[in-house]
Short mmCIF file of C-alpha atoms and ligand atoms in Angstrom, two decimals:
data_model
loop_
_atom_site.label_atom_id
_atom_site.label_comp_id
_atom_site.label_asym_id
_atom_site.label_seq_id
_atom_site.Cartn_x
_atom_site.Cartn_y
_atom_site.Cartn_z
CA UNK A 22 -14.42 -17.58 -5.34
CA UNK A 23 -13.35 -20.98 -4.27
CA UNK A 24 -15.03 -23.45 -6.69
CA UNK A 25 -16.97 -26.13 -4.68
CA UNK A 26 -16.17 -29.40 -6.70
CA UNK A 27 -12.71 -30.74 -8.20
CA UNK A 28 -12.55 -33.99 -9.70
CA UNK A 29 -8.90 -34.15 -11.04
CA UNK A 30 -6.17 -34.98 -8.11
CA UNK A 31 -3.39 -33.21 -9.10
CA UNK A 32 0.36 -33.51 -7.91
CA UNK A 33 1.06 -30.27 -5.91
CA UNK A 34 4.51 -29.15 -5.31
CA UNK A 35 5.61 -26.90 -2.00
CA UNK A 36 6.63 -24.41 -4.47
CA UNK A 37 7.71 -24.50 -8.22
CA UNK A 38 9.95 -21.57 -9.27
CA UNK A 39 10.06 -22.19 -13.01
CA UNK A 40 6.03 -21.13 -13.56
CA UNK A 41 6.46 -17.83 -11.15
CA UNK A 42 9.16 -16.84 -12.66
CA UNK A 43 7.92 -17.59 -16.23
CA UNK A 44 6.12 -14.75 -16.04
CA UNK A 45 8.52 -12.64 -16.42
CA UNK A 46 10.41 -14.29 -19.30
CA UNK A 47 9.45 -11.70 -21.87
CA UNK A 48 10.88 -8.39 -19.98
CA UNK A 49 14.17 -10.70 -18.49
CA UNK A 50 15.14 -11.47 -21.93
CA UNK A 51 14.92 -7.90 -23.16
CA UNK A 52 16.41 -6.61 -19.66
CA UNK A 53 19.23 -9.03 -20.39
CA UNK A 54 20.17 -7.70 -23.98
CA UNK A 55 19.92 -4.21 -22.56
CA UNK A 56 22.53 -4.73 -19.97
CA UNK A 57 24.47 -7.19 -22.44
CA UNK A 58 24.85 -4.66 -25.36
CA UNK A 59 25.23 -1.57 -22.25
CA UNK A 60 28.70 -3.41 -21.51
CA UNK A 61 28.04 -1.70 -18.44
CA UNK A 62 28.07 -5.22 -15.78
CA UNK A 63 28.81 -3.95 -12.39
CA UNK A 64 26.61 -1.47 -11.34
CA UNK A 65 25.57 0.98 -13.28
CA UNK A 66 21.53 2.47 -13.74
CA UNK A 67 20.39 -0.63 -13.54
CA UNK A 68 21.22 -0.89 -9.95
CA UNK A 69 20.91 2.81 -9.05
CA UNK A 70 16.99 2.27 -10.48
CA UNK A 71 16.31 -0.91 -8.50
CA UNK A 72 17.76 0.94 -5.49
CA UNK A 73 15.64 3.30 -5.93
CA UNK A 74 12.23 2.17 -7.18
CA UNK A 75 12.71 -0.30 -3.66
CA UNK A 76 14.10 2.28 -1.16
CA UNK A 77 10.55 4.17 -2.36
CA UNK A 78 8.50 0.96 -2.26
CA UNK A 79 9.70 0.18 1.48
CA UNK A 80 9.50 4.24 1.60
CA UNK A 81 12.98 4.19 3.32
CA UNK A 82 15.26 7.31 1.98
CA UNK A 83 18.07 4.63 0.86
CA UNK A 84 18.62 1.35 -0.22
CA UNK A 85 21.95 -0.06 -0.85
CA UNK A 86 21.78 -3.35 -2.95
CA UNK A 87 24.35 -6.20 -2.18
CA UNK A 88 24.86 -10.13 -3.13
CA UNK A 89 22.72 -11.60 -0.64
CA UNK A 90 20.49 -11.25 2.26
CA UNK A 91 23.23 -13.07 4.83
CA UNK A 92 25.84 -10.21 3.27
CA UNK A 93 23.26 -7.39 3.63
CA UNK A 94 22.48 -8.23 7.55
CA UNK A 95 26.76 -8.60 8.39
CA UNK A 96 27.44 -5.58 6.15
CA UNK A 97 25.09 -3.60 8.23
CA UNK A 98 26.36 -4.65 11.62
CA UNK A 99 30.18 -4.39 10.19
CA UNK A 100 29.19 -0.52 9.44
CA UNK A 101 27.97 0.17 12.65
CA UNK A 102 31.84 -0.73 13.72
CA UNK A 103 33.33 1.65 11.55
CA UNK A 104 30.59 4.87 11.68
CA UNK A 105 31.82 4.06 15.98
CA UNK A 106 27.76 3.17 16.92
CA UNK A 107 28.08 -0.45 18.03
CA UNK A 108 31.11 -1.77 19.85
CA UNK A 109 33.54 -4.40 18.39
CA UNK A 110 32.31 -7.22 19.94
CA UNK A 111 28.79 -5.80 20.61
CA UNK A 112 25.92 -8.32 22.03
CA UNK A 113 23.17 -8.67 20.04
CA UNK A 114 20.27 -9.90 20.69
CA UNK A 115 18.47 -12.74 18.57
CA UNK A 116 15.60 -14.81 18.37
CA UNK A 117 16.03 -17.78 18.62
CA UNK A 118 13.36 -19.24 16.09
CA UNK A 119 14.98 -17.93 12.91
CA UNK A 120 17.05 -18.99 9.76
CA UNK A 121 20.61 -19.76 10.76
CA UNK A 122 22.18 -16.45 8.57
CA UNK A 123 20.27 -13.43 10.90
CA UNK A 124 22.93 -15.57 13.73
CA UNK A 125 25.62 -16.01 11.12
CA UNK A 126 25.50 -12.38 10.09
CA UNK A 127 26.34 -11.39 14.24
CA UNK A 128 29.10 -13.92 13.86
CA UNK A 129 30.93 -12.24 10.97
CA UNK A 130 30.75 -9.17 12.07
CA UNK A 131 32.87 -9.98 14.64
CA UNK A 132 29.83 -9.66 17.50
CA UNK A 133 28.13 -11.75 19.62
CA UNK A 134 24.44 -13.48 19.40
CA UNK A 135 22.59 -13.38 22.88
CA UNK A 136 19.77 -15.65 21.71
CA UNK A 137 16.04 -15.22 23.42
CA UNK A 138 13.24 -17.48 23.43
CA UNK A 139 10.21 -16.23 21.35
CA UNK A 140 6.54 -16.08 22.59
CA UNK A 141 4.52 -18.43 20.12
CA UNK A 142 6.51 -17.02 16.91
CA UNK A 143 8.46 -14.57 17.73
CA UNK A 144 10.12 -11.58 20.15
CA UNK A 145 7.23 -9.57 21.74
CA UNK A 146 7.51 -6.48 23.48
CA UNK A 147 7.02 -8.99 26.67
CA UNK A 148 9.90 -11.38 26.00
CA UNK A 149 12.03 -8.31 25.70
CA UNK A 150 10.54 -6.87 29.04
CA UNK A 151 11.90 -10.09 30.99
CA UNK A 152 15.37 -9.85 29.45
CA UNK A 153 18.19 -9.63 32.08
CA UNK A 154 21.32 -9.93 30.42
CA UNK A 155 23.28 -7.15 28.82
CA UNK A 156 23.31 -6.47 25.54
CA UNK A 157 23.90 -3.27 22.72
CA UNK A 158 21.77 -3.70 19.95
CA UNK A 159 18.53 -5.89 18.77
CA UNK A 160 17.83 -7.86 15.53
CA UNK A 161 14.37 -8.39 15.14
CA UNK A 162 13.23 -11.17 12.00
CA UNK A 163 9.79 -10.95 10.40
CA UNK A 164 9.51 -15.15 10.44
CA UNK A 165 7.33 -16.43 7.76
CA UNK A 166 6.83 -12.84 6.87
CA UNK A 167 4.95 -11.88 9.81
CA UNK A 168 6.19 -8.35 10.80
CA UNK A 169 7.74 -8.50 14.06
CA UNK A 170 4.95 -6.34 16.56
CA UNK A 171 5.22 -2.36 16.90
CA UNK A 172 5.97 -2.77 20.75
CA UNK A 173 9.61 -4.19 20.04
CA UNK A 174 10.23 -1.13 18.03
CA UNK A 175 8.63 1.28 21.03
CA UNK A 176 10.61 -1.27 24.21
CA UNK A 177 13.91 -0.26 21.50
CA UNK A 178 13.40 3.03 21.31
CA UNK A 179 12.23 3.55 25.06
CA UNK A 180 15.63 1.42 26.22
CA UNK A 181 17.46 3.69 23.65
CA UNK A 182 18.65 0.38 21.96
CA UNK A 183 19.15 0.20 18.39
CA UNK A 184 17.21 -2.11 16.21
CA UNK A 185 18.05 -3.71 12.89
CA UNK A 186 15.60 -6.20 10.83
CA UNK A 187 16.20 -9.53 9.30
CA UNK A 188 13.44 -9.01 6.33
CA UNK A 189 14.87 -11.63 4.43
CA UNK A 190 10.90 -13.38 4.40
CA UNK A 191 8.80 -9.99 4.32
CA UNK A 192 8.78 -7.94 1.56
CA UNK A 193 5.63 -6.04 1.13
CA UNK A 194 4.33 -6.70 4.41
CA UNK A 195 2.60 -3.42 6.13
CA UNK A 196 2.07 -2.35 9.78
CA UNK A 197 -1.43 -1.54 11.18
CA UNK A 198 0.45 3.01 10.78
CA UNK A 199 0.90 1.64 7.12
CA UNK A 200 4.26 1.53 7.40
CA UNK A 201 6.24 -0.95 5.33
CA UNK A 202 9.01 -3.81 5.87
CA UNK A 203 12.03 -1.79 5.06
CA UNK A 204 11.15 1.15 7.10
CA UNK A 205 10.63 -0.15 10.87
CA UNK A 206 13.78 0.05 12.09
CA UNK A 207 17.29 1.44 11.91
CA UNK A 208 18.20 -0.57 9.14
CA UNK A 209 16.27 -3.84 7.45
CA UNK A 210 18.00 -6.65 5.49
CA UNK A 211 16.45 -8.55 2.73
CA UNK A 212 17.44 -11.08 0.71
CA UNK A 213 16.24 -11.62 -3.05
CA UNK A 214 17.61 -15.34 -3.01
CA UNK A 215 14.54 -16.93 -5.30
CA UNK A 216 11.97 -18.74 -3.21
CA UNK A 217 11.53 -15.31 -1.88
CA UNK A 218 8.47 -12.96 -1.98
CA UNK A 219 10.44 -10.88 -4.48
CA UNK A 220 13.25 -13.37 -5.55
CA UNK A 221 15.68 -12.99 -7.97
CA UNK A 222 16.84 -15.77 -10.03
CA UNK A 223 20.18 -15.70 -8.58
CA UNK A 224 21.41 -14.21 -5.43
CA UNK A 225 20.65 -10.81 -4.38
CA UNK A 226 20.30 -8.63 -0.81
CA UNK A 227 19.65 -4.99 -0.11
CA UNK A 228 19.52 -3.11 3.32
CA UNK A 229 17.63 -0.33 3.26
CA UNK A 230 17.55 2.54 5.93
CA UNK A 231 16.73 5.81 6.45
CA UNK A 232 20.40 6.99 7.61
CA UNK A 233 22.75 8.55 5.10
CA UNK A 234 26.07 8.04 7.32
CA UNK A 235 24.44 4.46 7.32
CA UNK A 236 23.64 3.58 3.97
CA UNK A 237 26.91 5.21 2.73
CA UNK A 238 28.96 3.24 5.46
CA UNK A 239 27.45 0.05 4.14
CA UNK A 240 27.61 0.81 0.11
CA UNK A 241 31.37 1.68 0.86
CA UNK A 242 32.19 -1.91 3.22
CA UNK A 243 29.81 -3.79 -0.01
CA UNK A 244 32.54 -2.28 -2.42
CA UNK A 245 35.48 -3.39 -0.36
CA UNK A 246 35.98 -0.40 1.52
CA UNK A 247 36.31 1.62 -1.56
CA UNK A 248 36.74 5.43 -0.93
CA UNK A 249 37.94 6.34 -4.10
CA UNK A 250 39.19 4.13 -6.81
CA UNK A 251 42.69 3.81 -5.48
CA UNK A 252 41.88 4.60 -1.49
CA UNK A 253 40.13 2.10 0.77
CA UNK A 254 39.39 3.51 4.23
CA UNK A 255 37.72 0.55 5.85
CA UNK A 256 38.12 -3.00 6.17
CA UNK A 257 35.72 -4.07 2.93
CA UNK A 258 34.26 -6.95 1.41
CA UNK A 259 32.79 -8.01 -2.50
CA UNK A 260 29.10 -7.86 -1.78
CA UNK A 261 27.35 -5.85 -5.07
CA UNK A 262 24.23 -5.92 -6.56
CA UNK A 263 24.53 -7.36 -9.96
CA UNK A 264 23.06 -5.66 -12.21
CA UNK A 265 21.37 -8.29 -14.20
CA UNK A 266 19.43 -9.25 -10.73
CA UNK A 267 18.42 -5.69 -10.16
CA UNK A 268 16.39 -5.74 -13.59
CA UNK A 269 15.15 -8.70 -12.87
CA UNK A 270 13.76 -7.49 -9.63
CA UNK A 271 12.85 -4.55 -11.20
CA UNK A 272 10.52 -6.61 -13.57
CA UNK A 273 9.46 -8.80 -10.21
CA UNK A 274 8.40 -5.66 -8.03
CA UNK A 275 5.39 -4.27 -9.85
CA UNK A 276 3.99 -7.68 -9.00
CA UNK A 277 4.78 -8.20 -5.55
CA UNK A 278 1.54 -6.12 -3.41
CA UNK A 279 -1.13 -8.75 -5.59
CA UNK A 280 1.17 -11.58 -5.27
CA UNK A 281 1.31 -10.92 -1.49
CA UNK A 282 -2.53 -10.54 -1.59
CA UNK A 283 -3.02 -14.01 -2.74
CA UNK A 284 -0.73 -15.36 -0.28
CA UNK A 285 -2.50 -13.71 2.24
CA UNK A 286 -6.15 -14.80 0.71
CA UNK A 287 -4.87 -18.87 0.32
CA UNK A 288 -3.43 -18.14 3.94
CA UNK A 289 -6.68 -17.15 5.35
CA UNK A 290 -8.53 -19.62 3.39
CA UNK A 291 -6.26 -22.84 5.20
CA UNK A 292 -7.02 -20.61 8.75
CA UNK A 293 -10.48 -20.46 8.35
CA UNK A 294 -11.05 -24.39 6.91
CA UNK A 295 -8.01 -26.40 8.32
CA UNK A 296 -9.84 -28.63 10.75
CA UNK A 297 -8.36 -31.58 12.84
CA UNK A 298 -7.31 -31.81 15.93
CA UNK A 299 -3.77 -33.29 15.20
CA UNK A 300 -2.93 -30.25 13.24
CA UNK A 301 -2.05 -26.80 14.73
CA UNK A 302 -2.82 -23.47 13.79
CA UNK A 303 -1.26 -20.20 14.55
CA UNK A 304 -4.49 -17.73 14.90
CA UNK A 305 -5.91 -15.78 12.54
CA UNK A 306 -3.29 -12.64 13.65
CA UNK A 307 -0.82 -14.41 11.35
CA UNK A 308 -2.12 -12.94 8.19
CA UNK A 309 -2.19 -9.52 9.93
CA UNK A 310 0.86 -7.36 8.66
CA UNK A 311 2.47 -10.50 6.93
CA UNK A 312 3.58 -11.15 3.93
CA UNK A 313 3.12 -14.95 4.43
CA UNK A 314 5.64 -16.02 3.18
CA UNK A 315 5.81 -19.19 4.75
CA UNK A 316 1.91 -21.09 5.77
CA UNK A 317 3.02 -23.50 8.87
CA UNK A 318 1.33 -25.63 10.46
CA UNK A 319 2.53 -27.38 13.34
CA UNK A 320 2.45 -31.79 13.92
CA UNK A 321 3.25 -34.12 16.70
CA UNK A 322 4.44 -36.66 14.39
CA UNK A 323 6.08 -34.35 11.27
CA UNK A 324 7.48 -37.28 9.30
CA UNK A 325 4.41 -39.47 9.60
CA UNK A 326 2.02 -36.36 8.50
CA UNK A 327 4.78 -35.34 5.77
CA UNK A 328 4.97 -38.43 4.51
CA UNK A 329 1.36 -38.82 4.34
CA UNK A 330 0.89 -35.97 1.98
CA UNK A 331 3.41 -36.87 -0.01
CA UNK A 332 1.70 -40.09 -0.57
CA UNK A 333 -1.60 -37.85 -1.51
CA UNK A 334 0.81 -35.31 -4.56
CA UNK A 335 0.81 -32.56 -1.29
CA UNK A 336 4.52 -31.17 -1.28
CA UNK A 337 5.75 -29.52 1.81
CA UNK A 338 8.79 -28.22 3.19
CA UNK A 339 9.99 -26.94 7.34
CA UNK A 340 11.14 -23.71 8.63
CA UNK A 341 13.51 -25.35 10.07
CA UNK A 342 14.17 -28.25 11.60
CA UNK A 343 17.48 -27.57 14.15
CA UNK A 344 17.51 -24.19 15.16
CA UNK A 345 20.92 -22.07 15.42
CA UNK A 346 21.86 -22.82 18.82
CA UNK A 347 21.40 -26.32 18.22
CA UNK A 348 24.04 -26.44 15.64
CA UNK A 349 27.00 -27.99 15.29
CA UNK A 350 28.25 -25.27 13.31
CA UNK A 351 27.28 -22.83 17.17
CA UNK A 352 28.97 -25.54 20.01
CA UNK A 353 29.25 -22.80 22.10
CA UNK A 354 25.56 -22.58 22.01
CA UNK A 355 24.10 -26.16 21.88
CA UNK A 356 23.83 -26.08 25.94
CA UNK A 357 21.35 -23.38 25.41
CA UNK A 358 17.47 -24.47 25.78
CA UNK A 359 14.77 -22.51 24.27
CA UNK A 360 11.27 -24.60 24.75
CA UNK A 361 9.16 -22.50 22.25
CA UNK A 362 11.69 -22.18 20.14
CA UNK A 363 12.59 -26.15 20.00
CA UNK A 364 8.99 -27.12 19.61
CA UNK A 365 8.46 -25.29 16.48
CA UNK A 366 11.30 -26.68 14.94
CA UNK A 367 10.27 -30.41 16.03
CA UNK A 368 7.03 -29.89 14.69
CA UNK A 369 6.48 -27.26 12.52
CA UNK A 370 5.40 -28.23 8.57
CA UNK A 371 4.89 -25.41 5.61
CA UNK A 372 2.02 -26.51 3.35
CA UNK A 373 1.96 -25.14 -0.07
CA UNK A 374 1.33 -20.97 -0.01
CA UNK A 375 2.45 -19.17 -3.40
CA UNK A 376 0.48 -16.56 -6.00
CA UNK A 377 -0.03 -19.56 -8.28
CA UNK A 378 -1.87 -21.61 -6.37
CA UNK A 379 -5.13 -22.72 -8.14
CA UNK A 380 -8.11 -22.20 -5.84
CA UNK A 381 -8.76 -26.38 -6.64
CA UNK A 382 -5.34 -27.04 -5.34
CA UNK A 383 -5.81 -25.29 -2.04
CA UNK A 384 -9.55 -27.12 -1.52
CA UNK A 385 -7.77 -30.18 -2.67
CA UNK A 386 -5.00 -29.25 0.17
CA UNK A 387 -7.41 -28.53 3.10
CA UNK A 388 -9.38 -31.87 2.31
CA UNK A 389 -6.39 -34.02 2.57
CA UNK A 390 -5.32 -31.83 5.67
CA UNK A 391 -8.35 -32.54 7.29
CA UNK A 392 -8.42 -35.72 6.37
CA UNK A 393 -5.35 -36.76 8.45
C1 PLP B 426 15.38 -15.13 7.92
C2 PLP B 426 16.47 -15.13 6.89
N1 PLP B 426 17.55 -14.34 7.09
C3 PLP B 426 18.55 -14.28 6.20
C4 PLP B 426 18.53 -15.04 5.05
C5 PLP B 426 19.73 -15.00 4.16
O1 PLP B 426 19.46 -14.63 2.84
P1 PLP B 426 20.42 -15.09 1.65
O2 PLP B 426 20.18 -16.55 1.41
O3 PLP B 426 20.01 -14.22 0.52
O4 PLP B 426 21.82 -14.83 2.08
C6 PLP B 426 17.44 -15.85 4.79
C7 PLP B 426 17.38 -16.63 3.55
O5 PLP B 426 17.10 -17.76 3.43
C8 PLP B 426 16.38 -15.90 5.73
O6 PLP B 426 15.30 -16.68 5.54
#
């Protein structure tokens, strides 16, 4: 598959939207004159179809689109106020290795984060074992697409906790039951921004769940508390789905199992040939139920070894660099210490891992890894 010689040293970026998403240019230009000569521009079928085409891809019974992942996680939480199934000022539980928004999301709602270490990546049935502080509810994230392990879902259930998703980085991605991102737990978050598996080229969120009280708590609070069109019974906000985005991602989705695939294949190819001592693998397990949507690798010295492949046309990018509870933004936090956690934001780098990558690039990658 992989061909064995390259001669032409090409400049490789972390990730270049324009060519992924010029595949699609064709069907977005007709999808836009469709919805531009409907005159229909909030909601409308357009929505309804994404909605439903991705509540049945995730097989979840409803999806309720909004304008962003960050907006899909707090919308959730906020409806689990009003539906009376999570106390105002509920603690939540966190990992602490995640993008700043699942800890944002807790903070809007009016809760509280209760951060917890994670074992190598992320919360494991173990960590959650040796927790001794009170909480209400769990938010579990699928980092760098890697679903979050079936124990956490059976420790939930067994501690009759509820469980919520940050899926913001897994789309696609498939337990060993075959059971997909979207339907693990009580309600799953994604965001469409683009860079995602399935991106958008704007921004775009959805929760999806398998709870009708749920899903029709949360499309009412993403329609500012709308009722009826004069009668808002909740506190609301202006979260919707545009309908532009949900053709778009309607064009996107057909493509999203094979571009996942390749992800998964230039994943495994980087596990299996990534060789030097000064650069750390997770194991093979990553690519296991994962959408990879991230490919880290983890450096003593990140700027030295970033700037090094720079140097050789190798872009690369971190996930992240200061996590949450080292934030300025989270004071009340920053006294907080989370070893794992702080390690893999010192040192972790994301090489290049996208459907588009050539099979010459990703030799030309692992030789310049290697060579290090
Ligand atoms: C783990 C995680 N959660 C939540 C979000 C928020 O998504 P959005 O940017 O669509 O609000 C992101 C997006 O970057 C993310 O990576």
């Amino acid at each position: 598959m992989y061909l064995k010689y390259f001669k032409i040293k090409t400049q490789i970026p972390y990730l270049d939207l324009k060519p992924l998403s010029d595949r699609f240019a064709r069907q977005d230009l007709k999808t836009f004159k469709e919805i531009h000569t409907s005159g229909r521009f909030i909601g409308g079928e357009w929505v309804t179809r994404f909605e439903k085409e991705f509540a049945s891809y995730c097989g979840a019974v409803h999806c309720v689109g909004t304008g962003n992942g960050l907006d899909a996680l707090t919308i959730t939480l906020k409806a689990e106020i009003a539906l009376g199934n999570l106390p105002v000022n509920a603690k939540i539980l966190v990992p602490a290795h995640t993008y700043i928004a699942t800890f944002l999301s807790i903070i809007h709602a009016g809760m509280q984060p209760i951060p917890v270490d994670v074992e190598q990546l992320n919360l494991t049935g173990n960590v959650l074992q040796q927790i001794t502080s009170e909480y209400d509810a769990i938010i579990v994230v699928d980092i760098y697409g890697k679903l979050v392990e079936d124990e956490v879902y059976a420790f939930a259930k067994a501690k009759q906790k509820k469980i919520y998703c940050d899926t913001a980085q897994s789309h696609g991605a498939t337990n060993a039951c075959g059971v997909k991102s979207g339907n693990l737990a009580r309600a799953s978050a994604f965001s469409f921004y683009p860079t995602k598996n399935l991106g958008a080229i704007g921004d775009a969120g959805a929760i999806t769940t398998n709870d009708k009280e749920l899903a029709n708590m949360c499309r009412k609070i993403a329609n500012y508390g709308r009722q009826s069109r004069f009668k808002n019974s909740v506190i609301g906000v202006n979260s919707r789905l545009d309908p532009l985005q949900a053709g778009f991602l309607l064009n996107r989705l057909p493509l999203l199992d094979s571009d996942n695939k390749r992800r998964v294949e230039i994943a495994n190819y980087y596990l299996d040939h990534i060789d030097n001592d000064k650069v750390i693998l997770l194991s093979h397990d990553f690519t296991n139920h994962s959408a990879v949507h991230v490919f880290p690798v983890f450096v003593k010295n990140r700027n030295v070894f970033v700037s090094y492949l720079d140097h050789k046309g190798i872009g690369t990018s971190v996930h992240y660099e200061v996590p949450p509870h080292k934030q300025n933004a989270f004071k009340e936090l920053n006294h907080l210490t989370f070893p794992v956690t702080e390690e893999l934001h010192r040192t972790e780098v994301s090489l290049p891992c996208h459907p588009l990558l050539k099979d010459e690039e990703v030799l030309q990658i692992v030789r310049v890894v290697n060579a290090y």
